[in-house]
Structures are given as C-alpha cells and as structure tokens.
XYZ file of C-alpha atoms in Angstrom:
694
model
C -94.052 50.280 -41.789
C -91.272 48.401 -39.974
C -91.531 48.546 -36.188
C -87.728 48.468 -35.727
C -86.810 51.531 -37.836
C -88.535 54.905 -37.446
C -88.443 58.294 -39.132
C -88.895 61.684 -37.475
C -88.078 65.301 -38.221
C -85.675 67.152 -35.918
C -85.998 70.781 -37.039
C -84.965 70.701 -40.679
C -83.147 67.326 -40.575
C -84.844 63.948 -41.008
C -83.676 61.254 -38.580
C -83.813 57.552 -39.496
C -83.467 55.609 -36.270
C -82.803 51.849 -35.908
C -84.052 50.208 -32.705
C -83.570 46.427 -32.855
C -81.844 45.307 -29.624
C -79.342 44.116 -28.696
C -77.066 45.228 -31.581
C -79.420 46.589 -34.267
C -78.430 43.695 -36.532
C -79.446 44.062 -40.165
C -82.277 41.530 -40.165
C -85.037 41.592 -42.747
C -87.191 43.997 -40.703
C -84.313 46.460 -40.296
C -83.432 46.322 -43.999
C -87.058 46.886 -44.958
C -87.381 49.727 -42.433
C -84.213 51.447 -43.644
C -85.615 51.574 -47.192
C -89.117 52.691 -46.097
C -87.773 55.446 -43.833
C -85.339 56.681 -46.465
C -88.202 57.015 -48.949
C -90.245 58.825 -46.293
C -87.366 61.227 -45.663
C -86.895 61.902 -49.372
C -90.589 62.824 -49.658
C -90.409 65.114 -46.605
C -89.973 68.615 -48.082
C -89.010 70.020 -44.674
C -85.969 67.718 -44.414
C -82.898 69.389 -45.918
C -80.708 66.348 -45.144
C -81.006 62.973 -43.416
C -79.180 61.321 -40.498
C -79.085 57.527 -39.928
C -78.438 56.490 -36.321
C -78.750 53.431 -34.068
C -80.626 53.524 -30.755
C -79.224 51.768 -27.695
C -75.734 50.318 -27.703
C -74.651 50.648 -31.304
C -75.046 51.579 -34.948
C -76.115 48.440 -36.865
C -73.331 46.053 -35.890
C -73.595 43.685 -38.850
C -75.729 40.899 -40.293
C -78.393 39.176 -38.207
C -76.802 35.827 -37.355
C -80.288 34.432 -36.736
C -80.771 34.513 -40.519
C -77.644 32.455 -41.251
C -78.453 29.363 -43.284
C -82.045 30.440 -43.954
C -83.484 31.384 -47.386
C -82.791 35.094 -48.079
C -85.665 37.574 -47.710
C -85.796 40.911 -49.476
C -84.750 43.579 -49.615
C -81.170 42.355 -50.031
C -78.536 44.453 -48.253
C -76.702 45.477 -51.472
C -80.011 46.956 -52.716
C -80.532 48.832 -49.432
C -77.040 50.323 -49.617
C -77.515 51.228 -53.305
C -80.759 53.032 -52.497
C -79.022 55.140 -49.837
C -76.179 55.898 -52.217
C -78.577 57.082 -54.940
C -80.477 59.394 -52.537
C -80.831 62.952 -53.877
C -80.653 64.312 -50.322
C -77.479 64.315 -48.277
C -77.346 61.368 -45.855
C -75.056 61.364 -42.798
C -74.343 58.117 -40.914
C -73.970 58.748 -37.163
C -71.882 55.923 -35.674
C -71.459 54.762 -32.094
C -70.620 51.288 -30.767
C -69.504 49.097 -33.635
C -70.388 49.540 -37.302
C -69.155 46.195 -38.564
C -69.742 44.251 -41.783
C -73.125 45.209 -43.193
C -73.296 48.102 -40.696
C -70.216 49.725 -42.216
C -71.493 48.926 -45.720
C -74.690 50.872 -44.940
C -72.553 53.768 -43.673
C -70.486 53.642 -46.897
C -73.738 54.041 -48.821
C -74.221 57.396 -47.054
C -72.571 60.612 -48.254
C -70.775 61.424 -44.990
C -69.961 59.627 -41.735
C -69.501 60.977 -38.208
C -68.624 58.918 -35.139
C -68.058 59.228 -31.408
C -64.487 58.681 -30.246
C -65.233 55.256 -28.742
C -66.773 53.856 -31.948
C -65.194 51.147 -34.082
C -65.785 50.268 -37.720
C -64.681 47.268 -39.765
C -65.422 44.490 -42.212
C -64.896 41.237 -40.234
C -66.555 38.858 -42.737
C -63.231 37.160 -43.518
C -63.363 35.643 -40.014
C -66.502 33.749 -41.052
C -64.830 32.541 -44.241
C -66.736 34.984 -46.451
C -66.190 38.520 -47.747
C -68.204 41.744 -47.491
C -71.089 41.097 -49.881
C -72.901 44.440 -49.997
C -70.252 46.507 -51.731
C -67.674 46.736 -48.945
C -64.870 45.451 -51.175
C -65.866 47.909 -53.924
C -66.541 51.082 -51.925
C -63.787 50.977 -49.292
C -60.897 50.934 -51.857
C -62.540 53.850 -53.674
C -62.681 55.777 -50.401
C -59.279 55.048 -48.817
C -57.157 53.407 -51.539
C -56.550 49.740 -52.325
C -53.606 49.158 -49.931
C -55.413 50.379 -46.796
C -58.655 48.698 -47.872
C -56.821 45.379 -48.213
C -55.387 45.766 -44.714
C -58.848 46.402 -43.224
C -60.740 43.748 -45.230
C -58.179 40.923 -45.177
C -57.441 41.254 -41.449
C -61.120 41.650 -40.542
C -59.981 43.649 -37.501
C -62.014 46.621 -36.217
C -60.655 50.149 -36.749
C -60.884 52.690 -33.897
C -62.686 55.974 -34.671
C -59.518 58.108 -34.604
C -57.794 55.729 -37.042
C -60.929 55.630 -39.220
C -60.805 59.444 -39.315
C -57.132 59.387 -40.370
C -57.914 56.833 -43.094
C -60.885 58.827 -44.378
C -63.554 56.245 -43.505
C -65.048 58.743 -41.039
C -65.325 62.490 -41.776
C -65.618 63.868 -38.261
C -65.360 62.779 -34.615
C -68.256 64.016 -32.484
C -67.609 65.047 -28.875
C -70.620 64.840 -26.578
C -74.065 63.728 -27.738
C -73.885 61.864 -31.060
C -77.313 62.866 -32.381
C -76.788 66.551 -31.598
C -73.361 66.455 -33.229
C -74.695 64.621 -36.308
C -77.608 67.066 -36.685
C -75.225 70.034 -36.423
C -72.906 68.460 -39.006
C -75.822 67.742 -41.391
C -77.131 71.316 -41.011
C -73.690 72.732 -41.765
C -73.399 70.560 -44.886
C -76.868 71.643 -46.031
C -76.101 75.342 -45.370
C -72.838 75.067 -47.337
C -74.629 73.315 -50.223
C -72.106 70.467 -49.780
C -72.139 68.060 -52.715
C -73.648 64.590 -52.640
C -70.712 62.220 -52.290
C -71.321 58.883 -53.939
C -68.408 56.563 -53.298
C -69.306 54.501 -56.377
C -68.299 57.483 -58.554
C -64.762 57.654 -57.104
C -61.783 55.895 -58.682
C -60.006 53.286 -56.536
C -56.303 54.058 -56.323
C -53.702 51.281 -56.549
C -50.529 52.526 -54.892
C -48.171 49.925 -56.365
C -48.142 48.059 -59.696
C -47.536 44.715 -57.909
C -49.815 45.487 -54.950
C -52.073 42.438 -55.217
C -49.399 39.800 -55.843
C -47.216 41.295 -53.089
C -50.127 41.352 -50.650
C -50.883 37.695 -51.417
C -47.254 36.777 -50.719
C -47.282 38.748 -47.450
C -50.214 36.723 -46.041
C -49.423 33.350 -47.662
C -47.858 31.752 -44.565
C -50.224 33.105 -41.937
C -53.389 32.467 -43.985
C -52.347 29.024 -45.244
C -55.425 26.909 -45.982
C -57.928 29.766 -45.673
C -59.818 30.705 -48.821
C -61.554 33.976 -47.887
C -58.476 36.247 -47.499
C -57.374 35.488 -51.066
C -60.904 36.009 -52.419
C -60.958 39.378 -50.601
C -57.816 40.369 -52.509
C -59.469 39.366 -55.802
C -62.538 41.449 -54.928
C -60.478 44.566 -54.119
C -58.555 44.025 -57.357
C -61.921 44.102 -59.171
C -62.635 47.487 -57.528
C -59.442 48.864 -59.055
C -59.723 47.273 -62.488
C -63.472 47.190 -63.253
C -66.293 49.747 -63.452
C -68.376 49.821 -60.249
C -71.316 47.686 -61.435
C -69.009 45.017 -62.877
C -66.966 45.075 -59.654
C -70.172 44.543 -57.651
C -71.025 41.583 -59.847
C -67.545 40.121 -59.248
C -67.911 40.663 -55.485
C -71.200 38.716 -55.513
C -69.636 35.862 -57.504
C -66.735 35.578 -55.069
C -69.099 35.893 -52.076
C -71.374 33.126 -53.430
C -68.372 30.857 -54.014
C -67.165 31.315 -50.445
C -70.605 30.884 -48.907
C -70.825 27.253 -50.062
C -67.145 26.436 -49.458
C -66.191 23.856 -46.789
C -63.785 26.445 -45.322
C -66.573 28.947 -44.668
C -68.900 26.267 -43.298
C -66.139 25.287 -40.870
C -65.409 28.888 -39.852
C -69.091 29.632 -39.257
C -69.302 26.455 -37.161
C -66.385 27.667 -35.009
C -67.975 31.136 -34.687
C -71.209 29.702 -33.258
C -69.456 26.955 -31.246
C -67.275 29.514 -29.460
C -70.405 31.332 -28.290
C -72.204 28.115 -27.348
C -69.450 26.672 -25.104
C -70.076 29.393 -22.537
C -73.565 27.944 -21.968
C -73.142 24.924 -19.697
C -75.870 22.277 -20.172
C -77.736 21.698 -16.904
C -76.350 24.833 -15.220
C -79.156 27.316 -14.557
C -78.628 30.776 -16.063
C -79.371 32.411 -12.715
C -76.783 30.331 -10.794
C -75.157 32.779 -8.338
C -71.514 33.698 -8.873
C -68.856 34.430 -6.304
C -67.015 37.741 -6.414
C -63.452 37.503 -7.700
C -61.541 40.681 -6.820
C -58.203 39.274 -5.642
C -56.331 36.284 -7.047
C -53.197 34.309 -6.186
C -51.007 32.031 -8.299
C -48.738 29.354 -6.812
C -45.537 29.120 -8.843
C -43.661 31.849 -10.724
C -42.441 29.668 -13.586
C -43.414 30.106 -17.223
C -46.966 28.895 -16.605
C -47.537 30.679 -13.287
C -46.187 33.967 -14.637
C -48.338 33.694 -17.763
C -51.450 32.970 -15.669
C -50.757 35.994 -13.442
C -50.478 38.242 -16.522
C -54.045 37.330 -17.558
C -55.432 38.783 -14.349
C -53.214 41.883 -14.371
C -54.278 42.494 -17.998
C -57.905 42.438 -16.833
C -57.178 44.851 -13.960
C -57.459 42.173 -11.247
C -54.769 42.283 -8.497
C -52.786 39.049 -8.280
C -50.230 37.658 -5.826
C -47.552 35.200 -6.945
C -46.155 32.772 -4.393
C -42.845 30.928 -4.698
C -40.884 28.980 -2.126
C -37.499 30.523 -3.040
C -36.646 34.213 -3.440
C -34.448 33.545 -6.473
C -37.254 31.765 -8.391
C -39.669 34.563 -7.464
C -37.361 37.336 -8.678
C -36.657 35.458 -11.909
C -40.393 34.940 -12.554
C -41.259 38.616 -11.946
C -38.370 39.687 -14.223
C -39.735 37.473 -17.037
C -43.213 39.006 -16.648
C -41.759 42.528 -16.889
C -39.722 41.556 -19.948
C -42.848 40.117 -21.617
C -44.753 43.353 -20.993
C -41.850 45.505 -22.182
C -41.588 43.464 -25.395
C -45.329 43.997 -25.969
C -44.837 47.742 -25.426
C -41.945 47.784 -27.931
C -44.344 46.382 -30.519
C -46.736 49.257 -29.778
C -49.509 47.049 -28.397
C -49.480 48.654 -24.944
C -47.958 51.865 -23.568
C -45.038 52.193 -21.152
C -47.550 53.409 -18.542
C -49.644 50.263 -19.042
C -46.523 48.161 -18.373
C -46.136 49.895 -15.003
C -49.874 49.742 -14.215
C -49.946 45.996 -14.819
C -46.742 45.315 -12.907
C -48.209 47.287 -9.977
C -51.122 44.818 -9.856
C -48.707 41.873 -9.427
C -47.496 41.371 -5.854
C -45.171 38.581 -4.748
C -44.707 36.594 -1.598
C -42.846 33.650 -0.099
C -45.513 32.959 2.548
C -48.798 31.083 2.209
C -50.157 33.184 5.081
C -50.286 36.187 2.712
C -53.011 34.432 0.708
C -55.660 34.646 3.429
C -57.645 37.395 1.660
C -57.747 36.085 -1.946
C -60.989 35.015 -3.657
C -59.304 32.540 -6.012
C -55.969 30.771 -5.981
C -54.540 28.823 -8.937
C -51.828 26.262 -8.362
C -49.275 26.005 -11.193
C -46.538 23.681 -9.909
C -45.005 20.425 -11.207
C -47.259 17.598 -12.444
C -46.595 15.511 -9.364
C -49.339 14.361 -7.016
C -47.172 14.609 -3.888
C -46.308 18.239 -4.687
C -49.991 19.021 -5.362
C -50.936 17.433 -2.032
C -48.497 19.656 -0.134
C -49.769 22.790 -1.899
C -53.483 22.096 -1.422
C -53.058 21.134 2.244
C -51.483 24.565 2.802
C -54.166 26.370 0.776
C -56.876 24.612 2.760
C -55.214 25.885 5.937
C -54.782 29.549 4.957
C -57.493 30.454 2.435
C -60.697 32.101 3.625
C -64.067 30.359 3.516
C -65.578 30.598 0.027
C -62.255 31.041 -1.775
C -62.009 28.955 -4.949
C -59.004 26.611 -4.997
C -58.019 25.773 -8.577
C -55.375 23.513 -10.053
C -53.711 24.094 -13.406
C -52.968 20.377 -13.788
C -53.056 19.173 -17.381
C -53.596 15.472 -16.626
C -53.936 14.631 -12.936
C -57.100 13.600 -11.076
C -58.868 16.750 -9.845
C -61.019 14.648 -7.470
C -57.914 13.346 -5.702
C -56.531 16.868 -5.473
C -59.865 18.102 -4.041
C -59.710 15.323 -1.434
C -56.513 16.877 -0.021
C -58.778 19.660 1.335
C -61.743 19.895 3.704
C -63.679 21.803 1.004
C -63.834 19.720 -2.209
C -66.888 21.745 -3.347
C -64.564 24.768 -3.763
C -61.947 22.901 -5.831
C -61.835 22.948 -9.626
C -59.380 22.522 -12.483
C -58.391 25.601 -14.511
C -56.099 24.205 -17.196
C -54.344 27.070 -18.982
C -52.377 26.445 -22.162
C -48.827 27.610 -22.738
C -47.990 30.439 -23.209
C -50.802 31.178 -20.766
C -50.876 34.916 -21.469
C -51.385 34.228 -25.220
C -53.389 31.005 -25.711
C -57.160 31.584 -25.692
C -58.310 28.226 -24.316
C -59.103 27.584 -20.662
C -60.129 23.968 -20.014
C -62.197 24.194 -16.808
C -62.498 20.862 -15.003
C -65.441 20.144 -12.735
C -64.798 17.639 -9.962
C -67.408 15.248 -8.570
C -68.083 17.623 -5.682
C -67.452 21.026 -7.336
C -70.421 23.276 -6.559
C -72.505 24.911 -9.296
C -71.677 28.436 -8.135
C -67.948 27.682 -8.440
C -68.495 26.393 -11.996
C -70.589 29.464 -12.921
C -67.961 31.784 -11.415
C -65.021 30.187 -13.225
C -66.837 30.080 -16.580
C -67.732 33.769 -16.221
C -64.199 34.614 -15.103
C -62.795 32.882 -18.213
C -64.571 35.446 -20.388
C -63.528 38.294 -18.091
C -59.836 37.485 -18.581
C -60.229 37.071 -22.352
C -60.306 33.279 -22.513
C -62.621 30.807 -24.210
C -63.655 28.655 -21.266
C -64.829 25.085 -21.915
C -66.208 22.923 -19.104
C -65.040 19.284 -18.980
C -65.102 16.362 -16.571
C -62.360 14.436 -14.793
C -60.286 11.741 -16.507
C -56.594 11.398 -17.263
C -55.715 14.304 -19.579
C -59.330 15.597 -19.571
C -60.369 16.244 -23.212
C -57.454 17.881 -25.016
C -54.504 15.966 -23.596
C -56.372 12.660 -23.482
C -56.853 12.863 -27.264
C -53.375 14.322 -27.786
C -51.660 11.493 -25.894
C -53.386 8.934 -28.135
C -52.200 10.819 -31.226
C -48.652 11.209 -29.891
C -48.467 7.483 -29.078
C -49.670 6.677 -32.610
C -47.104 9.075 -34.115
C -44.338 7.314 -32.164
C -45.663 3.898 -33.243
C -45.679 4.986 -36.902
C -41.996 5.904 -36.537
C -41.340 2.574 -34.821
C -42.793 0.841 -37.888
C -40.789 2.778 -40.469
C -41.989 6.358 -40.932
C -39.598 9.192 -40.147
C -40.504 11.923 -37.615
C -40.256 14.484 -40.436
C -42.726 12.514 -42.601
C -45.269 12.248 -39.777
C -44.930 15.973 -39.037
C -45.369 16.939 -42.692
C -48.647 15.013 -43.021
C -50.164 16.809 -40.007
C -48.728 20.165 -41.120
C -50.278 19.664 -44.560
C -53.655 18.987 -42.922
C -53.355 22.491 -41.425
C -51.722 22.147 -38.005
C -49.125 24.862 -37.301
C -46.600 22.068 -36.666
C -46.455 18.290 -36.480
C -46.476 16.135 -33.307
C -42.696 15.898 -32.954
C -41.932 19.576 -33.623
C -44.669 20.349 -31.081
C -43.013 18.111 -28.462
C -39.716 19.875 -29.088
C -41.365 23.274 -28.658
C -43.170 22.314 -25.423
C -40.088 20.476 -24.124
C -39.625 16.720 -24.446
C -39.296 16.529 -20.659
C -42.935 17.657 -20.211
C -44.363 14.513 -21.836
C -41.643 12.413 -20.187
C -42.672 13.596 -16.695
C -46.346 12.854 -17.459
C -45.451 9.323 -18.657
C -43.222 8.672 -15.647
C -45.953 9.871 -13.243
C -48.446 7.576 -14.996
C -46.027 4.625 -14.820
C -45.830 5.210 -11.067
C -49.542 5.959 -10.424
C -51.253 3.661 -12.953
C -48.747 1.186 -14.458
C -51.472 -0.864 -16.204
C -52.468 2.128 -18.351
C -49.001 3.620 -18.754
C -47.299 3.754 -22.146
C -44.330 1.404 -22.653
C -40.860 2.939 -22.723
C -39.687 4.003 -26.181
C -36.963 5.951 -27.954
C -38.453 9.337 -26.931
C -37.737 8.502 -23.260
C -34.136 7.819 -24.187
C -33.862 11.204 -25.949
C -34.850 12.980 -22.718
C -32.452 10.893 -20.641
C -29.670 11.877 -23.052
C -30.494 15.560 -22.462
C -32.260 16.152 -25.796
C -35.176 18.185 -24.381
C -36.219 20.030 -27.544
C -35.755 23.618 -28.655
C -34.499 24.748 -25.241
C -31.426 22.494 -25.620
C -31.283 22.917 -29.446
C -31.805 19.171 -29.699
C -34.907 17.020 -29.302
C -36.504 14.813 -31.930
C -34.952 17.353 -34.326
C -31.827 19.517 -34.208
C -32.067 23.327 -34.008
C -29.604 26.088 -34.848
C -29.042 29.007 -32.466
C -31.890 31.530 -32.833
C -33.708 29.400 -35.414
C -36.824 27.349 -34.634
C -36.698 25.364 -37.895
C -36.570 21.612 -37.128
C -33.714 19.783 -38.880
C -33.743 15.941 -39.083
C -31.053 14.470 -36.833
C -28.756 11.594 -37.827
C -28.212 10.945 -34.104
C -31.979 10.449 -33.581
C -32.245 8.337 -36.759
C -29.562 6.028 -35.322
C -31.374 5.861 -31.980
C -34.657 4.926 -33.727
C -32.903 2.284 -35.855
C -31.343 0.816 -32.673
C -34.763 0.775 -30.946
C -36.344 -1.051 -33.925
C -33.561 -3.624 -33.877
C -33.875 -4.219 -30.120
C -37.652 -4.646 -30.461
C -37.302 -6.933 -33.488
C -39.309 -4.519 -35.691
C -38.831 -4.899 -39.454
C -38.937 -1.370 -40.890
C -41.450 -0.819 -43.705
C -42.599 2.008 -45.938
C -45.515 3.903 -44.377
C -47.783 5.940 -46.673
C -48.874 9.511 -45.931
C -52.500 8.352 -46.036
C -51.877 5.774 -43.314
C -50.211 8.447 -41.164
C -53.202 10.755 -41.621
C -55.706 8.013 -40.813
C -53.924 6.660 -37.758
C -53.068 10.050 -36.222
C -56.486 11.587 -36.859
C -58.877 8.642 -36.565
C -57.452 7.652 -33.183
C -58.395 11.152 -31.964
C -61.887 10.936 -33.459
C -62.450 7.566 -31.777
C -61.182 8.914 -28.447
C -63.370 12.002 -28.859
C -66.406 9.737 -29.285
C -65.468 7.865 -26.068
C -65.122 11.214 -24.259
C -68.655 12.147 -25.350
C -70.031 8.729 -24.325
C -68.512 9.100 -20.865
C -69.864 12.641 -20.470
C -66.363 14.089 -20.020
C -67.383 16.603 -22.709
C -71.058 17.526 -22.961
C -71.207 18.188 -26.719
C -69.114 17.667 -29.865
C -68.615 21.443 -30.070
C -66.819 21.405 -26.683
C -64.253 18.996 -28.140
C -63.891 21.080 -31.306
C -63.383 24.374 -29.481
C -60.729 22.779 -27.243
C -58.794 21.553 -30.271
C -59.140 24.843 -32.172
C -58.015 27.128 -29.342
C -55.700 24.838 -27.390
C -53.903 22.766 -30.001
C -53.938 24.769 -33.236
C -56.391 22.576 -35.136
C -57.075 24.501 -38.360
C -60.108 26.780 -37.992
C -60.972 26.254 -41.659
C -61.552 22.548 -40.867
C -63.877 23.342 -37.961
C -62.437 21.099 -35.208
C -61.624 17.379 -34.947
C -65.235 16.141 -34.828
C -66.556 18.611 -37.422
C -63.708 17.456 -39.701
C -64.665 13.822 -38.977
C -68.196 14.522 -40.224
C -66.742 15.924 -43.458
C -64.718 12.722 -43.959
C -67.753 10.564 -43.082
C -68.115 8.581 -39.855
C -68.759 5.347 -41.755
C -65.378 5.721 -43.501
C -63.672 6.392 -40.157
C -65.505 3.612 -38.322
C -64.530 1.048 -40.990
C -60.853 2.032 -40.725
C -60.891 2.069 -36.917
C -62.442 -1.420 -36.969
C -59.770 -2.581 -39.427
C -56.922 -1.210 -37.246
C -58.490 -2.877 -34.188
C -58.656 -6.202 -36.012
C -55.036 -5.891 -37.205
C -53.494 -4.740 -33.909
C -55.848 -6.018 -31.190
C -54.978 -2.757 -29.411
C -57.743 -1.386 -27.160
C -57.067 2.155 -28.391
C -58.576 1.052 -31.731
C -61.659 -0.576 -30.230
C -64.431 1.441 -31.900
C -66.314 3.722 -29.519
C -69.946 2.642 -29.165
C -71.039 6.161 -30.174
C -68.888 6.085 -33.324
C -70.326 2.689 -34.266
C -73.915 3.825 -33.620
C -73.607 7.055 -35.641
C -71.799 5.295 -38.506
C -74.475 2.592 -38.731
C -77.238 5.233 -38.690
C -75.509 7.220 -41.454
C -75.180 10.215 -39.108
C -72.390 12.540 -38.035
C -71.521 14.055 -34.654
C -73.538 17.087 -35.756
C -76.507 15.120 -37.141
C-alpha cells in the first residue's frame, strides 16, 4: 500500500486522501496509491460513494516535476484516470488549492467535482511546450464544449472556482469545510440515486463550423514560433471528430511529438531556470532579511512611476519624490491613467484603482524619506545627477534603509561610494515599462551586504518580478550583451544591409521586434545618452560616432516623434523604411569611404547572435553572472528572447559551440576587433565538445 495515499470510511462514504507535501504532485507513489485506494473503496460494501481529496495545501496540483526526463514508471496517469472513470461507484473530487494539469485530469475522471471558492483549476501544460496527456484535451471539450475548452487549454491559464462553476467544470462550490461539504454532496447524490457520469460518453460540441481554423488564426501572431498551442487545437479537434478511444490515441501521438520537440525542451528549460535563479550560489538559505514595509522612489517619470506601481500593486506604501511640482503632478496623473486603463479592461476594479492610488504618496522634500525601508533612485543616466541624489539619501535615510539605483549601465560601486554606507547600496534595474516587464536585474556591489542581497531577491518575488542577481560592469548582463548586438547591427548597415533587413532576420528568429524597431520604441535618445556618457567617462571604450547619433541630433527620437530609424504614422506603431534615413546612411558610408556590399541574412544572424554568445561567455568567466541560466532568464524576461528557444546560451548549445567558436574566430581574424576575440570559456567548451549546459 502506498504511504502517500490512504483510504478510510467516513460514515457511509469512502474517502481517498492524498498526502504528498508540498503540493500532492502526481508522482509514481501517488498514482499507485490512487489506484490501490480506489480498488479498496470499490470493495468496501459500506461505502455508498467515494470522495477524492488532497491533504494540506491543495488537491493534486499536477505532475511531479522531479520525474521530468526520467524513464516513466507505472501506473501511467491516463490509466489512473481511466480506472476512476470506469468506477461503478460514484466518485466526487473535492478540490481546494490548485487542481492543475494532471490534477484536473484526475478530477475529470471522477463523476462530479466540488470546490472551495478560493480553488483554481486549469491545464497549464502548454506553458511547458506540451499538452495535457491524460485525457484533458478529450474530456474537457466533452464537458464544456470545444470553444471554451480551447480557451482554457491553449491559454494554459488557471480558472477561478466561480468561473469553473459557470463553465460546468465544477458542479458545486462548498462554503466552509471542504471535506464536510464533499461528504454531504456525495451522500445527497447517493440518496438521490444520481447517475454515474462518465465524461467519455458525452459528445463534444463544436459551436462553429470553422471553429478550429478561426481559433488558429486568432492566436497566430501571439503564439508565433510556439508548437504546443497549435497541437492543442489539433487534439481538441480530435475530441470533436473522433470516438473517445481514437481521440485518446491522437492526444498521445501529439503529446509524444511535443515531448521530444526542441520547443518543449526550451520551454521546460525556462520553467526550471526561472525557479533556479532565485537561489543565489554562495548565499546561505538562512541569511536574515530586512523588513520592507515602506518604500520611496526618486523620480516620477515613466520609469519611476512604473516602479512605484509595482509596490502599490503588492500593497506596499510608496512615496514618490520629484524636484518640481509640475513633474510630480504629471507623473501621478500618468499612474492613475494606467490604473484606470487596466480597470477598463476588467483586470482590476474601480475600488482597486483607488486603493492602489491611496498607497502612493508624493513629496518634493528628501526629508520626508526618513522613515522608508528602501529607496529606489530612477533619475537620468548621469553620474553627477546620481551623486547628488545619493548624497541626499545618505543624509536623510534611517540606518538600515536599503539605497538602490535603477541604473541600467553605470558603476554601482561608484554610486555606493557617494554614501557612508556602501554595504546598504545595490542596483535594482527595472525594465520598461516597469509595471509590466517581469525582469528585475539586481546588481550586487563589492561591498553590498548579504542581508541586503537576500532582502532584495525576496522582495523581487513579492512584487511579482523574476529577480536575477548579477555583478558590476558596464551594462551588467543584459545591456552589456545588447550594446554589442546593437553595435554589430549598426556595423552591418554601415557595410550594406538595410535596417529593415537586419530587423527582419532577428524578428524571424523569434524576437518581438528587431534592434532598430526596438531602439525606436525605447527612444533613440536613450542609447544616445548612454553613448555620450561613456564617451565622457571612458573614451577608450566608447563607441565611435555613427549615423544613429546624427538621427538623434536631427530630432528623430523614434516612435515618440514619429521618426527614428523608421518613420511612423499617427497612432500606428508599424515601422516604415525612411528615404531620409537611407540618404543619411548613404552619406555616412561615403564619408567613411565604405563600399556598400550585399549582406546575407545568415551573416546578419551570425554576427548579431554570436557576438552576444561570445559576450555571454565573457560575462560568465568574469563572474558577472553566476550561471548560464542567469543569462538566459535575463534575455527571456528583459529583452523578449523567444521562450521556445530557451535563452541566448541555451540556443547557442542547440547551434553547437564549436560552430559558433569557429565563426567568432573567423570574424576576429577578418576584423581584428576585440569584440570578436573568442572568450576563453567559449574556446574551452568548443574544444571539449561541450555546451554551456554540459
């Protein structure tokens, strides 16, 4: 008998109870126990019906991720679900917590389902690049119709209990104690001689003749490059068009195909990497954390306002400081507008708008920051401005307050040196728009204390961010690699490619937009200011002037001026090649004595991507990032690298490091440029026939 699933009789109802902390995952022991206890319940003549319930936090929440990549052990989940479905006694699933993936599939094998109001159900497998493989794609359409099933399965998003009740996934919401409510429901069903309800015997309803082709079209843009969403549609189509057993066979075929696909391997890598980045190598698990109950943000611009919203969203009071009343009022008005737009879309209520705004205070005086536990500076990328801000913060902030900078490139150690407490100073690099983007690049300085690091990493999770810890260098991890790619993109245009051609190659790889469209979106002046600061601070390592500097000086700042590298029409973000920019590029080539040539798409791909891989290897060598997965998570969540390619370094492994090393060496030989000098780590791994991940 399994020691993680037990059977007992409660009056005249048999209770099958799963107790496998922390989330009752459907590991081999749980699957075996579910079958054994079901058989025990069926043999128990005193049991008029059966209830399946999870102990602790949740109903079985899904597959046991500890079994991923290991040889399968019986019984297989589809067989477990089938055995429940063929039971000749009524079975009621009692759901609390989250019944996700295999957990919901087990519940769908039961005749009836009850849930507490706080429960959630769903089939999130698509987010791992697979599909529900234990009948989820065959039973859910039979229960709630093909259209709604597609919405649940293809999005992978959890469904709240009240919505699950409205859809028909759940039969009743239980108030109060779940077990008592489930037992009462089972007794009522037994007393009423309620029929066994086998979902497999229902007919899946297709609401529209063109449902599947229309659904494919509706997700085509958003799910570009992903394989699983389209396989999910095929599986649901099988539920409508084939008998149940044939549909199950089709589901298994599609599942098996996805399981070995590079897309799913990449998505599973990202899933585990996102969880791993929170664990900082060398930082003890029991490192004490400081309490963060009150926060301040310096600067009410786009970035400062977005940062403040993160804390208000998490229920943490936040003060915003500006030097001018007008800038402060404008910033607060933008925050309110953002919240009101979210409310219009139905994502939050009007009351939540007011609750969050009430948590945001504003001030023009540094003296009002004396009681905050954390302050984040979000002002211009200028060292003199940072110095003035941190000198003031050092003066007014209480002992033990964390002083953070949102700088995207500047030296955090220098900024820390502007204070008498460098151990309390750290980088917290948010990405724009800060209230939307999930990445938070946390930068440890030479003197940053361990408890500050532990606090900020924990706080990242608390405000809904994926926090990644990095070290100090120009641009840290993300922007350091990005600047190398941007410089290469510009150089490719110098040599003969067009901005549109370069952008298309990167878009086709899976980026949401190419390097030049991205610069236009962020604002051409952002990169310009960074380059100008570098030319002043570190002229030896500064990029030479080029045609993009001239664009900014002519007022072509990107989408905000409807003209950057590309032209834009009012209210339309579509980049349109510009004859004015073409002429400027041609003039630049002529002045530099560059003979324009045809540049192939393959060369663009290699130079833009391999320069990042090489830089990523240098970042690992220098210890700026602790692990390849830190680099990958930064590029996934901060720069839109396609999830289905797993991150820059995971993608590099799929190409082959020997292939990349040979090309990098060739470019170094041809150009003599230090950027192409192969990283020692890249050379070592290539020569050993290894990848970043072994």
